[in-house]
CSV table of C-alpha atoms in Angstrom, one decimal:
chain,number,residue,atom,x,y,z
A,657,UNK,CA,-0.1,0.1,-0.1
A,658,UNK,CA,1.5,3.1,-1.1
A,659,UNK,CA,1.7,5.8,1.6
A,660,UNK,CA,1.7,9.7,1.2
A,661,UNK,CA,2.3,11.7,4.2
A,662,UNK,CA,1.7,15.4,4.1
A,663,UNK,CA,3.3,18.1,6.2
A,664,UNK,CA,4.0,21.7,6.5
A,665,UNK,CA,0.7,23.1,7.1
A,666,UNK,CA,-0.4,25.9,9.8
A,667,UNK,CA,-1.7,29.2,10.5
A,668,UNK,CA,-0.2,32.2,8.5
A,669,UNK,CA,-1.6,35.7,8.0
A,670,UNK,CA,-2.5,37.0,4.4
A,671,UNK,CA,0.7,37.7,2.4
A,672,UNK,CA,2.7,35.0,4.1
A,673,UNK,CA,4.2,31.8,2.8
A,674,UNK,CA,4.1,27.9,3.6
A,675,UNK,CA,5.8,25.2,2.0
A,676,UNK,CA,4.0,21.7,1.9
A,677,UNK,CA,5.7,18.6,1.7
A,678,UNK,CA,4.5,15.3,0.7
A,679,UNK,CA,6.8,12.1,1.6
A,680,UNK,CA,6.1,9.3,-1.0
A,681,UNK,CA,7.9,6.1,-1.8
A,682,UNK,CA,11.1,6.4,-3.6
A,683,UNK,CA,9.9,4.5,-6.7
A,684,UNK,CA,7.4,7.5,-7.1
A,685,UNK,CA,10.1,9.7,-8.5
A,686,UNK,CA,9.2,8.7,-11.9
A,687,UNK,CA,6.4,7.5,-13.8
A,688,UNK,CA,3.8,8.8,-11.6
A,689,UNK,CA,1.4,11.8,-12.0
A,690,UNK,CA,1.4,13.6,-8.6
A,691,UNK,CA,-0.6,16.5,-7.2
A,692,UNK,CA,-2.0,18.7,-4.7
A,693,UNK,CA,-5.7,19.2,-4.1
A,694,UNK,CA,-7.3,21.0,-1.5
A,695,UNK,CA,-10.9,21.1,0.1
A,696,UNK,CA,-12.3,24.1,1.9
A,697,UNK,CA,-15.2,23.6,4.4
A,698,UNK,CA,-18.3,23.0,2.5
A,699,UNK,CA,-16.7,22.9,-0.7
A,700,UNK,CA,-15.7,20.4,-3.2
A,701,UNK,CA,-12.1,19.0,-3.4
A,702,UNK,CA,-10.4,20.9,-6.2
A,703,UNK,CA,-6.9,20.6,-7.8
A,704,UNK,CA,-4.2,23.1,-6.9
A,705,UNK,CA,-1.3,21.8,-9.1
A,706,UNK,CA,-0.2,18.7,-11.0
A,707,UNK,CA,3.3,17.3,-11.5
A,708,UNK,CA,5.0,14.7,-13.7
A,709,UNK,CA,8.8,13.9,-13.3
A,710,UNK,CA,9.8,13.8,-16.8
A,711,UNK,CA,8.9,16.9,-18.9
A,712,UNK,CA,5.2,17.4,-18.8
A,713,UNK,CA,3.7,20.7,-18.4
A,714,UNK,CA,2.7,21.5,-15.0
A,715,UNK,CA,-0.9,22.5,-14.0
A,716,UNK,CA,-2.0,25.0,-11.8
A,717,UNK,CA,-5.5,26.3,-10.8
A,718,UNK,CA,-6.0,29.7,-12.3
A,719,UNK,CA,-6.9,30.9,-8.5
A,720,UNK,CA,-3.1,30.0,-7.5
A,721,UNK,CA,-1.0,30.9,-10.8
A,722,UNK,CA,2.0,33.0,-10.0
A,723,UNK,CA,1.8,32.3,-6.2
A,724,UNK,CA,2.2,28.5,-5.8
A,725,UNK,CA,5.0,26.5,-7.2
A,726,UNK,CA,4.8,22.6,-7.3
A,727,UNK,CA,8.1,20.5,-7.5
A,728,UNK,CA,9.6,17.2,-6.6
A,729,UNK,CA,12.8,16.2,-5.2
A,730,UNK,CA,13.8,13.4,-7.5
A,731,UNK,CA,16.0,11.5,-5.1
A,732,UNK,CA,13.5,11.1,-2.4
A,733,UNK,CA,10.3,11.6,-4.4
A,734,UNK,CA,9.2,14.2,-2.1
A,735,UNK,CA,6.6,16.5,-3.6
A,736,UNK,CA,6.5,19.9,-2.6
A,737,UNK,CA,4.0,23.1,-2.8
A,738,UNK,CA,5.6,26.6,-2.1
A,739,UNK,CA,2.7,28.6,-1.4
A,740,UNK,CA,3.5,32.5,-1.4
A,741,UNK,CA,1.2,35.5,-1.1
A,742,UNK,CA,-1.4,33.6,0.5
A,743,UNK,CA,-4.8,34.7,0.8
A,744,UNK,CA,-7.6,33.9,3.3
A,745,UNK,CA,-9.5,32.1,0.2
A,746,UNK,CA,-6.4,29.5,0.2
A,747,UNK,CA,-7.6,28.1,3.6
A,748,UNK,CA,-8.4,24.5,3.4
A,749,UNK,CA,-7.1,21.0,4.1
A,750,UNK,CA,-4.5,20.2,1.5
A,751,UNK,CA,-4.1,16.7,0.0
A,752,UNK,CA,-1.3,15.0,-1.9
A,753,UNK,CA,-2.3,12.5,-4.6
A,754,UNK,CA,-0.7,10.1,-6.8
A,755,UNK,CA,-1.5,7.8,-9.8
A,756,UNK,CA,0.8,5.5,-11.9
A,757,UNK,CA,1.3,6.8,-15.3
A,758,UNK,CA,0.6,9.7,-17.7
A,759,UNK,CA,-2.9,10.4,-16.9
A,760,UNK,CA,-3.2,13.5,-18.8
A,761,UNK,CA,-5.7,16.5,-19.3
A,762,UNK,CA,-4.3,18.3,-22.3
A,763,UNK,CA,-0.6,18.4,-21.8
A,764,UNK,CA,-0.4,18.1,-18.1
A,765,UNK,CA,-1.1,15.4,-15.4
A,766,UNK,CA,-5.0,15.7,-15.0
A,767,UNK,CA,-6.7,17.8,-12.4
A,768,UNK,CA,-9.6,15.4,-12.0
A,769,UNK,CA,-9.4,14.1,-8.3
A,770,UNK,CA,-11.3,11.0,-9.3
A,771,UNK,CA,-8.3,9.9,-11.6
A,772,UNK,CA,-5.8,9.7,-8.6
A,773,UNK,CA,-5.3,6.4,-6.9
A,774,UNK,CA,-3.6,7.3,-3.8
A,775,UNK,CA,-4.1,9.9,-1.1
A,776,UNK,CA,-2.5,11.5,2.0
A,777,UNK,CA,-4.3,12.2,5.0
A,778,UNK,CA,-4.0,16.0,4.4
A,779,UNK,CA,-2.5,18.9,6.2
A,780,UNK,CA,-4.4,21.9,7.2
A,781,UNK,CA,-3.8,25.4,5.9
A,782,UNK,CA,-5.4,28.4,7.6
A,783,UNK,CA,-4.8,32.0,6.2
A,784,UNK,CA,-6.2,34.9,8.3
A,785,UNK,CA,-6.8,38.3,7.0
């Protein structure tokens, strides 16, 4: 059973930064679509950013473009989400997810949460105004 473990969440004021980490099995350093998703209270889960180690375009939700950056440490397969210029509307539980293969929407790993097979338990991000 693949295990994804998120960390790095917390409380921050608007304009601040956080860096989320997702520890993943080493073999996920290639051949897997990985992504960050979030779910705010009372709302549906949505994709934040997706990544494939191997040259595909990264996907970012319009609401986070220019503020968030997804990346992966290839040696450890750890997935990161650098979040800058945080806004109160970024408040949500953030989840790491993975699926084997190039599961694409357009030229990037898909933003459709139903396509992902493996999920972490989530880490809470709270942004105050």
